[in-house]
Tab-separated table of C-alpha atoms and ligand atoms in Angstrom:
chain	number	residue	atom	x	y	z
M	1	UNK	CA	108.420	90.717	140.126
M	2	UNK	CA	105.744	90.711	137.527
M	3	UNK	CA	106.208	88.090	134.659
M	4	UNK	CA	105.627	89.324	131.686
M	5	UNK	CA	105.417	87.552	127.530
M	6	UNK	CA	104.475	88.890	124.888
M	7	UNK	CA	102.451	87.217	121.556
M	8	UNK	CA	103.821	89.333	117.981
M	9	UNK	CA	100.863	88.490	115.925
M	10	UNK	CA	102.719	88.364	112.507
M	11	UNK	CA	100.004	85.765	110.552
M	12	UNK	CA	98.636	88.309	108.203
M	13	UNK	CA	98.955	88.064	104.714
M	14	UNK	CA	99.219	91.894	103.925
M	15	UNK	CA	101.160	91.519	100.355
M	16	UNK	CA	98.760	94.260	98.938
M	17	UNK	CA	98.698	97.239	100.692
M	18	UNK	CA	102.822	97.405	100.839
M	19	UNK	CA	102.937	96.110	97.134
M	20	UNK	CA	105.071	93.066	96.024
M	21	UNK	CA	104.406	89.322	96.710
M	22	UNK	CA	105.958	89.106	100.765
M	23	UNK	CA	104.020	89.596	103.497
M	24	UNK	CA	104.711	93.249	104.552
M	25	UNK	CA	105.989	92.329	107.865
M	26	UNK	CA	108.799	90.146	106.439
M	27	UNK	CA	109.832	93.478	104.127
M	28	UNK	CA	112.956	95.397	104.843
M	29	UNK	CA	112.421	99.038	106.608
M	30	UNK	CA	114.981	101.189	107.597
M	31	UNK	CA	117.529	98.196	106.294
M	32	UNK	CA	116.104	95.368	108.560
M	33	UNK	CA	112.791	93.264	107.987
M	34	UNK	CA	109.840	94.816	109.827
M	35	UNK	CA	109.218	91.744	111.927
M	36	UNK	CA	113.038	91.668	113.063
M	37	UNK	CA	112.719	95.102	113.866
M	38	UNK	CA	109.423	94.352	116.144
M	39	UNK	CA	111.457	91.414	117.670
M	40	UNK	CA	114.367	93.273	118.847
M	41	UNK	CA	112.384	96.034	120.587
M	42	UNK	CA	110.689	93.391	122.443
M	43	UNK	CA	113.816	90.736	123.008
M	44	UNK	CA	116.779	93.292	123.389
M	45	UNK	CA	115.292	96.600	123.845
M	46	UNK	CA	112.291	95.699	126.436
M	47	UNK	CA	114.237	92.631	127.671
M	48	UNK	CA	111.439	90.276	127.555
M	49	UNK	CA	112.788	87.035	128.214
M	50	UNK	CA	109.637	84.964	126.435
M	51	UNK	CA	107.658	86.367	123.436
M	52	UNK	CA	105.996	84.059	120.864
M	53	UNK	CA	105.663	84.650	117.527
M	54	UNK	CA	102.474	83.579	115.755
M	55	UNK	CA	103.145	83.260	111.807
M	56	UNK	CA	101.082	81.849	108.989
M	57	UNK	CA	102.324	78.504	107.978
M	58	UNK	CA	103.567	79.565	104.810
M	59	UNK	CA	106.025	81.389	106.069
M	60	UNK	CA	108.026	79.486	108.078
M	61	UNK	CA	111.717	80.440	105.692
M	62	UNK	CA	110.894	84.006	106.211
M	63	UNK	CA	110.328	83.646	110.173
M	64	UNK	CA	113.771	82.205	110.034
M	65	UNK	CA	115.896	84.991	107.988
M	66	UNK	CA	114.037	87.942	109.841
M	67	UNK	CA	114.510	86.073	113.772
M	68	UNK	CA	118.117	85.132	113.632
M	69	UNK	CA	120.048	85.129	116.282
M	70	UNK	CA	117.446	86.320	118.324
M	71	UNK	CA	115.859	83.974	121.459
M	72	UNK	CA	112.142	84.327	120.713
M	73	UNK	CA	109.790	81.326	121.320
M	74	UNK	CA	109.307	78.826	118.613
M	75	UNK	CA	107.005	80.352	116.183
M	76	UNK	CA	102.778	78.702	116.512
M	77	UNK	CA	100.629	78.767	113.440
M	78	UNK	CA	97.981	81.616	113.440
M	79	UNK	CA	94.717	81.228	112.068
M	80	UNK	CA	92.183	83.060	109.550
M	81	UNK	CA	91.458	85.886	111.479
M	82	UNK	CA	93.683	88.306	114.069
M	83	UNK	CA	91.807	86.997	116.881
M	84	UNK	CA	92.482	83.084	116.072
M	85	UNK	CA	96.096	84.052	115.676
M	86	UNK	CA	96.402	85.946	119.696
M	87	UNK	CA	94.640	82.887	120.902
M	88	UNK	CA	97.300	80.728	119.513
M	89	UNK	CA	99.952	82.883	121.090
M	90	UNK	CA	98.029	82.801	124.293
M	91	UNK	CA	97.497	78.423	124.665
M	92	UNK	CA	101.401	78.365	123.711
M	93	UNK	CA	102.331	80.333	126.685
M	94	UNK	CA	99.549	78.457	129.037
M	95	UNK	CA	102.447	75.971	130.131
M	96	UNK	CA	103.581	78.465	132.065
M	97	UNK	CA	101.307	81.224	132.467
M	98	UNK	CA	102.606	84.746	132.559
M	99	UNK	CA	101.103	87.070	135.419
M	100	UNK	CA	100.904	89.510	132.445
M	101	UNK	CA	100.987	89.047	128.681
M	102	UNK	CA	101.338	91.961	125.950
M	103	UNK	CA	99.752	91.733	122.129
M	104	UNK	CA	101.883	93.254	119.773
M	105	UNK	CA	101.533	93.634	116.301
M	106	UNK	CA	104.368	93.240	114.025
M	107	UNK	CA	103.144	95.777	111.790
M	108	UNK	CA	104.447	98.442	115.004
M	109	UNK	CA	108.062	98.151	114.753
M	110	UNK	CA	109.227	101.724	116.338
M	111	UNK	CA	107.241	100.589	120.045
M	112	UNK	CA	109.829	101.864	122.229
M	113	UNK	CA	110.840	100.375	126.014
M	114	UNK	CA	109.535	103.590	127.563
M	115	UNK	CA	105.836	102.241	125.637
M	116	UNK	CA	106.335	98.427	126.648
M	117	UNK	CA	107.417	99.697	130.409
M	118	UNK	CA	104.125	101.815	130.672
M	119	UNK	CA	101.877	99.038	129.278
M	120	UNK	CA	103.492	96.296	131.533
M	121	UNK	CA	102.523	98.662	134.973
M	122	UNK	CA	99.682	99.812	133.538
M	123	UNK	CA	98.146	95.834	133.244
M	124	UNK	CA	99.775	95.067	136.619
M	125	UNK	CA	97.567	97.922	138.051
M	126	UNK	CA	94.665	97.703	136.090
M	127	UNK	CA	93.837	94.075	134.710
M	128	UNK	CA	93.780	95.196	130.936
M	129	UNK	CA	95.480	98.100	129.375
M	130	UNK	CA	95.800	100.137	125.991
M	131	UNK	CA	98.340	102.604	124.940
M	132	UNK	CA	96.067	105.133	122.670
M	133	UNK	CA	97.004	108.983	121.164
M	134	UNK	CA	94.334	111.775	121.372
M	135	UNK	CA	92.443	112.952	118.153
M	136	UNK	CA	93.795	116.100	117.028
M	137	UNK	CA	92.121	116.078	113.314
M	138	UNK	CA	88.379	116.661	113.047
M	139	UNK	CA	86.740	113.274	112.392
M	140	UNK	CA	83.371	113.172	110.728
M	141	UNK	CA	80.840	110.620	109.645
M	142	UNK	CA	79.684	109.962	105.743
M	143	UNK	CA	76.863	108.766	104.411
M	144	UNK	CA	76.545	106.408	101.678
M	145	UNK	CA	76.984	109.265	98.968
M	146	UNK	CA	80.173	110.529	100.325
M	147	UNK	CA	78.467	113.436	102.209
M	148	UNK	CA	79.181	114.580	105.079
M	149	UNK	CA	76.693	112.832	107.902
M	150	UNK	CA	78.005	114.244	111.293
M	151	UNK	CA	81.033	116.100	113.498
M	152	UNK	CA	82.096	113.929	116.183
M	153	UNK	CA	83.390	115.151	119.299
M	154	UNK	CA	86.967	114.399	119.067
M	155	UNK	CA	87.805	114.790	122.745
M	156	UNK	CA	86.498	111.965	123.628
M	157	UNK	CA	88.214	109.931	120.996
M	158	UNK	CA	91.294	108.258	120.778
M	159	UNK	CA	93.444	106.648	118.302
M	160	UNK	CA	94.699	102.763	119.631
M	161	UNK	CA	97.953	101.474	119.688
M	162	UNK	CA	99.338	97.982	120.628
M	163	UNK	CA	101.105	96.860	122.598
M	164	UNK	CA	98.184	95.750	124.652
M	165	UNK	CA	98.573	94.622	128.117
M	166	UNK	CA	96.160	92.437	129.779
M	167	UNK	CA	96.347	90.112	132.670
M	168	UNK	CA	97.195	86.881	130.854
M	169	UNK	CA	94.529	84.440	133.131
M	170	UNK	CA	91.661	86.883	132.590
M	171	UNK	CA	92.870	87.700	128.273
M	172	UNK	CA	93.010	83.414	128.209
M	173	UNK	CA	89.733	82.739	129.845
M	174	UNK	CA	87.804	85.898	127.638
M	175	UNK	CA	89.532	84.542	124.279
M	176	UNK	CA	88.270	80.434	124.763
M	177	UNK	CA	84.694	81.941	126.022
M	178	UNK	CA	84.454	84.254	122.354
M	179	UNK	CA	85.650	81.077	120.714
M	180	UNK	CA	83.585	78.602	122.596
M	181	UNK	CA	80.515	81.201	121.643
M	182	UNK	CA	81.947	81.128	117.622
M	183	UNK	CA	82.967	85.045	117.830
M	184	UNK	CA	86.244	85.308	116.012
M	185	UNK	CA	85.950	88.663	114.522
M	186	UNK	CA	87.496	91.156	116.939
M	187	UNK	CA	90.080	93.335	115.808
M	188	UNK	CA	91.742	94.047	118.417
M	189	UNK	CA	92.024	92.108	122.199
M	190	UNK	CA	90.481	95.349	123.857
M	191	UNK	CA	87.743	94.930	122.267
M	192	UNK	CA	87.066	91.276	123.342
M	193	UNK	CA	87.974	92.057	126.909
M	194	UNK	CA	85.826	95.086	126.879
M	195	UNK	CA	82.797	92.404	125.241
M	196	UNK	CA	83.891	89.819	128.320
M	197	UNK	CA	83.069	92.599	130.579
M	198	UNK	CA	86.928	93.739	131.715
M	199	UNK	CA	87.644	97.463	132.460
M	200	UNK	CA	90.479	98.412	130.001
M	201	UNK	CA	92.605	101.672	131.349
M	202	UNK	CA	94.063	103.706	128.794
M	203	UNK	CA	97.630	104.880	129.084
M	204	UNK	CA	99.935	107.299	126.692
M	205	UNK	CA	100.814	105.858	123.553
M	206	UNK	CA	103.570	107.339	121.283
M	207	UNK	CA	103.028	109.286	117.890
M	208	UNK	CA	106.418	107.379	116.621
M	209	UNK	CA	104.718	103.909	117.297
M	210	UNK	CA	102.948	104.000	113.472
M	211	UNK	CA	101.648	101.015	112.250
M	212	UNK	CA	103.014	100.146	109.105
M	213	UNK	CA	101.033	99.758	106.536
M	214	UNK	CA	101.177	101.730	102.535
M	215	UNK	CA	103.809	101.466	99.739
M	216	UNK	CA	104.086	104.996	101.297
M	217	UNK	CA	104.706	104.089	104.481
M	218	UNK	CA	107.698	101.793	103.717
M	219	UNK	CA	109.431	104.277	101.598
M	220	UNK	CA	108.998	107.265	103.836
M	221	UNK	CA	110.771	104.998	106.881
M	222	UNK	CA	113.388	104.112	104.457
M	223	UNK	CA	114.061	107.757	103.281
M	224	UNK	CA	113.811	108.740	106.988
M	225	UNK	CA	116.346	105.725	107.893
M	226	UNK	CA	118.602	106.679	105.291
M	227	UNK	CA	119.086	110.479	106.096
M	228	UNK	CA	120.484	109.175	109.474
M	229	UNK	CA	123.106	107.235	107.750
M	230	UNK	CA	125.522	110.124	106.718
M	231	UNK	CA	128.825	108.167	106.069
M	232	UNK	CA	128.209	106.907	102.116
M	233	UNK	CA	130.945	104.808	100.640
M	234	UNK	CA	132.025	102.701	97.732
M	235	UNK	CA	133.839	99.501	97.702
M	236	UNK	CA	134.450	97.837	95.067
M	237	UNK	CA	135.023	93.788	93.993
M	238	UNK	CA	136.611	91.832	91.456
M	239	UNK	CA	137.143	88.138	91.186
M	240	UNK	CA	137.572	85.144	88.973
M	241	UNK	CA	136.865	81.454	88.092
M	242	UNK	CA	138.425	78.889	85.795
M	243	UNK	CA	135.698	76.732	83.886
M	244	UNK	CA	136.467	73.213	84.153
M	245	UNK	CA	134.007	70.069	83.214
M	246	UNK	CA	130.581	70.035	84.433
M	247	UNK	CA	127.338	70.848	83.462
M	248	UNK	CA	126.386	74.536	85.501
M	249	UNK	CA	127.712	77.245	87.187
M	250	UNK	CA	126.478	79.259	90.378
M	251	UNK	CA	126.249	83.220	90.152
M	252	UNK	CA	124.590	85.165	92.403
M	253	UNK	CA	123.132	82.224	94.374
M	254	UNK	CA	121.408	81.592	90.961
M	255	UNK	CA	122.166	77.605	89.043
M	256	UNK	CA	122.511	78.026	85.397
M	257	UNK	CA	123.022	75.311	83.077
M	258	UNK	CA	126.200	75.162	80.863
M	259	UNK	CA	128.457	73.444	79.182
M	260	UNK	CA	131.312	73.435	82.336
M	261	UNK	CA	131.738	74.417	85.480
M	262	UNK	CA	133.831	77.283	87.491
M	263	UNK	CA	136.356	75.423	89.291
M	264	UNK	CA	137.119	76.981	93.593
M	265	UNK	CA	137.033	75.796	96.568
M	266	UNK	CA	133.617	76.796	97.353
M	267	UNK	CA	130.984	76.578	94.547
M	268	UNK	CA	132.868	79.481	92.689
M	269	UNK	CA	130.068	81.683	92.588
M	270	UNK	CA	132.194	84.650	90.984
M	271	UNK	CA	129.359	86.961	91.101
M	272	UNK	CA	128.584	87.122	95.346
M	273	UNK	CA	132.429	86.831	95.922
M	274	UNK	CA	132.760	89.936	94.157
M	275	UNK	CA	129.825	91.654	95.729
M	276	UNK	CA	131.406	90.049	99.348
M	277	UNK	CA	134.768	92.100	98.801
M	278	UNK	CA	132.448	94.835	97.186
M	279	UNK	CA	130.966	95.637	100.968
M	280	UNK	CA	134.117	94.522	102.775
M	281	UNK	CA	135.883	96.825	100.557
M	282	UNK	CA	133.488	99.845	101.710
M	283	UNK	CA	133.996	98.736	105.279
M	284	UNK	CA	137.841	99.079	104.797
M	285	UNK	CA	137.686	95.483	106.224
M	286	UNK	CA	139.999	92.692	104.333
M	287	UNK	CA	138.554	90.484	101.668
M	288	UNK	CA	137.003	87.475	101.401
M	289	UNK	CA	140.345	85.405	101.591
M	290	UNK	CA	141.599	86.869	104.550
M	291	UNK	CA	138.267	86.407	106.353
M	292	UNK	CA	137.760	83.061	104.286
M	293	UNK	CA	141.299	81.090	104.002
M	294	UNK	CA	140.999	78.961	100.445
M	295	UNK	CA	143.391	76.615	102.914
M	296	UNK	CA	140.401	76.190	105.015
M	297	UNK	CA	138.736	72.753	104.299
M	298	UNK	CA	135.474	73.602	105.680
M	299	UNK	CA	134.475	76.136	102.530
M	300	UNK	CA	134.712	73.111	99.863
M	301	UNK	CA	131.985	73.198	98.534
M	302	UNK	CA	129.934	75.532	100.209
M	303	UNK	CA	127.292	77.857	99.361
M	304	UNK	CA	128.311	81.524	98.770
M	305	UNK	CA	125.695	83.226	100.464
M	306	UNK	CA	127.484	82.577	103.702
M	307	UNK	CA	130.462	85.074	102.624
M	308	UNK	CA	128.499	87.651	101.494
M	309	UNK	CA	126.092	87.543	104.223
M	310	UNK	CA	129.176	87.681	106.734
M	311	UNK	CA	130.060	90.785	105.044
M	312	UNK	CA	126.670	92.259	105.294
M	313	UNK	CA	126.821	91.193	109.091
M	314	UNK	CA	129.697	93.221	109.604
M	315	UNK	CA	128.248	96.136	108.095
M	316	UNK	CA	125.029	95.507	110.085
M	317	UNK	CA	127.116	95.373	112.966
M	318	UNK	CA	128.404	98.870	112.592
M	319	UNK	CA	125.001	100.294	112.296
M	320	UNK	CA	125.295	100.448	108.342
M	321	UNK	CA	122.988	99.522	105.406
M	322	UNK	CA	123.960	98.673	101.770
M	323	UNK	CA	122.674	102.070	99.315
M	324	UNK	CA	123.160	99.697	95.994
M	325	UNK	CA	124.976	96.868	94.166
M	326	UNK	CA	125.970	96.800	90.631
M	327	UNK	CA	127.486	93.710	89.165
M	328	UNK	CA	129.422	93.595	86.315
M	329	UNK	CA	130.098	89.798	85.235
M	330	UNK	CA	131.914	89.450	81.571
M	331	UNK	CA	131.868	85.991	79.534
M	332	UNK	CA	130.970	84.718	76.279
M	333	UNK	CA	128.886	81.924	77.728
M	334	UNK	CA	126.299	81.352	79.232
M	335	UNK	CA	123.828	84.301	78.631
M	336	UNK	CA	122.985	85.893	81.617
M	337	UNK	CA	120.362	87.947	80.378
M	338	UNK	CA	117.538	85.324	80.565
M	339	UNK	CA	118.692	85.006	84.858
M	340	UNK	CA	119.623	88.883	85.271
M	341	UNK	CA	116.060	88.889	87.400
M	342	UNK	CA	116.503	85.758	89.178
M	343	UNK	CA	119.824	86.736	90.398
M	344	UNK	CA	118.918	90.779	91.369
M	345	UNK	CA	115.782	89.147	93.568
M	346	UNK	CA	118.472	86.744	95.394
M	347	UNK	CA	121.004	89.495	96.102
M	348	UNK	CA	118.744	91.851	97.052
M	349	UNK	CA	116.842	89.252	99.570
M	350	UNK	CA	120.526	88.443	100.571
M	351	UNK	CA	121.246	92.170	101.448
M	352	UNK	CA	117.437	92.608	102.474
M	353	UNK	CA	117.075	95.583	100.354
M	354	UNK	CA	114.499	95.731	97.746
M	355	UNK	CA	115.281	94.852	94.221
M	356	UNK	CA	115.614	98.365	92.478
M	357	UNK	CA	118.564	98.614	94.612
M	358	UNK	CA	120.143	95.763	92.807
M	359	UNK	CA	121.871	96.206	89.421
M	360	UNK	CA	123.542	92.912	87.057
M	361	UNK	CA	124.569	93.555	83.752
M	362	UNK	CA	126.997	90.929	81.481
M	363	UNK	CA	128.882	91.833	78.616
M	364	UNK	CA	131.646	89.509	76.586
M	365	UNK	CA	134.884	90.525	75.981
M	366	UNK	CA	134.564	90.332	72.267
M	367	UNK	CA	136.715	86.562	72.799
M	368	UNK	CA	139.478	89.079	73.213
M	369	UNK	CA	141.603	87.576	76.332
M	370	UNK	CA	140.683	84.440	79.067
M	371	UNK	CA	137.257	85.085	79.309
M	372	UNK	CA	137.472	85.735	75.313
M	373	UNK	CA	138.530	82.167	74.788
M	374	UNK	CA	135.877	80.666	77.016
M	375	UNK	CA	138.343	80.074	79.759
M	376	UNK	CA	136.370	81.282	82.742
M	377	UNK	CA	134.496	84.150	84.287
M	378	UNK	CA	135.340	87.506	85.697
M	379	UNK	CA	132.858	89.365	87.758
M	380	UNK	CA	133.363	92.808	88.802
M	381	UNK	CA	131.251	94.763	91.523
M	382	UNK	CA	130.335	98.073	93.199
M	383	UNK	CA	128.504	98.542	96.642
M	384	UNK	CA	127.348	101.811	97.705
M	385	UNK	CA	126.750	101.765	101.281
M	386	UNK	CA	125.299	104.566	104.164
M	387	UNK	CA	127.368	104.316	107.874
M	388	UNK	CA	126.175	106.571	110.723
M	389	UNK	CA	128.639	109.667	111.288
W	1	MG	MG1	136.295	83.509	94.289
């Protein structure tokens, strides 16, 4: 039986090219981050027992969120370029060498187990392997004035995929001898094998195996992801909070300074308990009491995020994905407006949707009624969200 790891090169920066500040392959597509996504077709779908992540130091509370739950190796640091990020992957498996090791990038989260089956057998047999699709556009050359230089000959070209499969001894030695000789600048380990003088076989890759990498990109997935999801309904929320001395309150994960606090057994955060029975509400699934008894000593205190990530868990868990929130919270103090932003980021990184998915709005009640006197907060909300058929 052939042992096989795999190394999920996910070090790269890559905050341009998708647009916004996170590193594309912590992003949600198709409702789940990209990386989590690349995990699972590896750890549950390919049934790879070992696979190490490499991630940039920096990024250590996103490895976290997007890995949950699922048994990778602990993450190793990566390094300025792709090549000093495999290597990495590869000395953290050297403990225990692997007969054959696969390079994956995180950036290919639709590699299917058909894919990682061929490039496992194709390694076994060959030593060092590449999954790559034929060229069916014309390609041609340009020169320096945007002319047109040359036709090539498409048949003999081919477009590369990962995962790559290489005997893991003979991918090791080839990756300290480029380092040892100060070349760090291959882009891919084919490449470097083919410069260490390895024979690389070429097997079928799959047209559905895209590498993610446009604004484009990520909404066309998400679009495509959505359309599957045929089974859109609404739940809505409602709770409230007494205020009661202290000197903030908590809403939607967010602390804002005020002249009391909202009295509960957790930290009263009106605003994600209402989103939490929001979703449960769509899921036709209890509330927040029933799943979280107020009798229950272990929720003094605690953060809110845990209920309303439950919920989204057991939407997750029927193949579901949250559409849209909208939050309603009514007071006469204090102004939400200034925190509106804050508080739409941290729900939507909650939910791991993106933030124009996310709506908060605050009005007063014209100090008509409790919240009119100052007496507490109400918070009302709506989730939209898409179940399969
Ligand atoms: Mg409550």
């Amino acid at each position: 039986m052939t042992d096989v790891a795999a190394v999920v090169v996910a070090a790269g920066r890559g905050t341009r090219a998708a647009g916004g500040s996170v590193p594309k392959q912590f992003r949600p597509i198709g409702g789940e981050t990209m990386l989590r996504r690349t995990l699972l077709t590896l750890v549950q779908d390919a049934k790879l027992a070992r696979v190490q992540p490499v991630i940039h130091p920096d990024d250590h509370g996103y490895f976290q969120s997007a890995a949950a739950g699922i048994p990778t190796l602990p993450p190793v640091h990566g390094g300025a370029t792709r090549q000093i990020s495999v290597r990495a992957g590869l000395e953290a498996l050297s403990d225990t060498p692997p007969d054959v090791v696969l390079v994956h990038d995180a950036a290919r989260p639709f590699a299917s187990a058909a894919l990682i089956a061929r490039a496992v057998k194709a390694a076994a047999e060959c030593g060092a392997a590449i999954p790559a699709l034929p060229v069916t556009d014309t390609v041609k050359t340009v020169d320096a004035e945007g002319h047109v230089d040359k036709t090539l000959d498409r048949s003999i070209l081919r477009l590369v995929q990962t995962p790559q499969a290489f005997d893991y001894a003979a991918l090791l030695a080839a990756h300290r001898t480029a380092a040892a000789q100060g070349r760090d600048d291959f882009t891919d380990d084919a490449a470097l094998a083919e410069w260490a003088g390895m024979k690389v076989a070429v097997f079928a890759g799959e047209p559905g195996n895209i590498k993610v990498t446009t604004a484009d990109d990520f909404a066309r997935i998400d679009a495509e992801a959505f359309a599957r999801l045929g089974d859109v309904r609404t739940g809505s929320g409602i709770d409230v909070h007494a205020f009661a001395p202290g000197d903030h309150v908590t809403l939607g994960g967010i602390r804002i300074g005020h002249t009391h606090a909202l009295t509960g057994h957790s930290d009263a955060d009106v605003a994600l308990h209402a989103l939490t029975d929001a979703v449960l509400g769509a899921l036709a699934d209890g509330d927040i009491g029933a799943h979280f008894p107020p009798s229950d000593p272990q929720w003094k205190g605690a953060s809110s995020d845990r209920f309303f990530l439950f919920a989204l868990d057991r939407l997750k868990a029927r193949g579901g994905r949250v559409a849209h929130l909208d939050l309603n919270i009514v007071c006469e103090a204090p102004k939400i407006g200034p925190h509106r932003d804050a508080m739409r980021d941290n729900i939507a990184r909650l939910a791991g949707i993106s933030v124009d998915r996310v709506a908060v709005k605050a009005t007063t009640s014209e100090r008509l009624g409790f919240t009119g006197r100052g007496e507490g907060i109400v918070a009302y909300a709506t989730a939209t969200v898409r179940l399969p058929l």
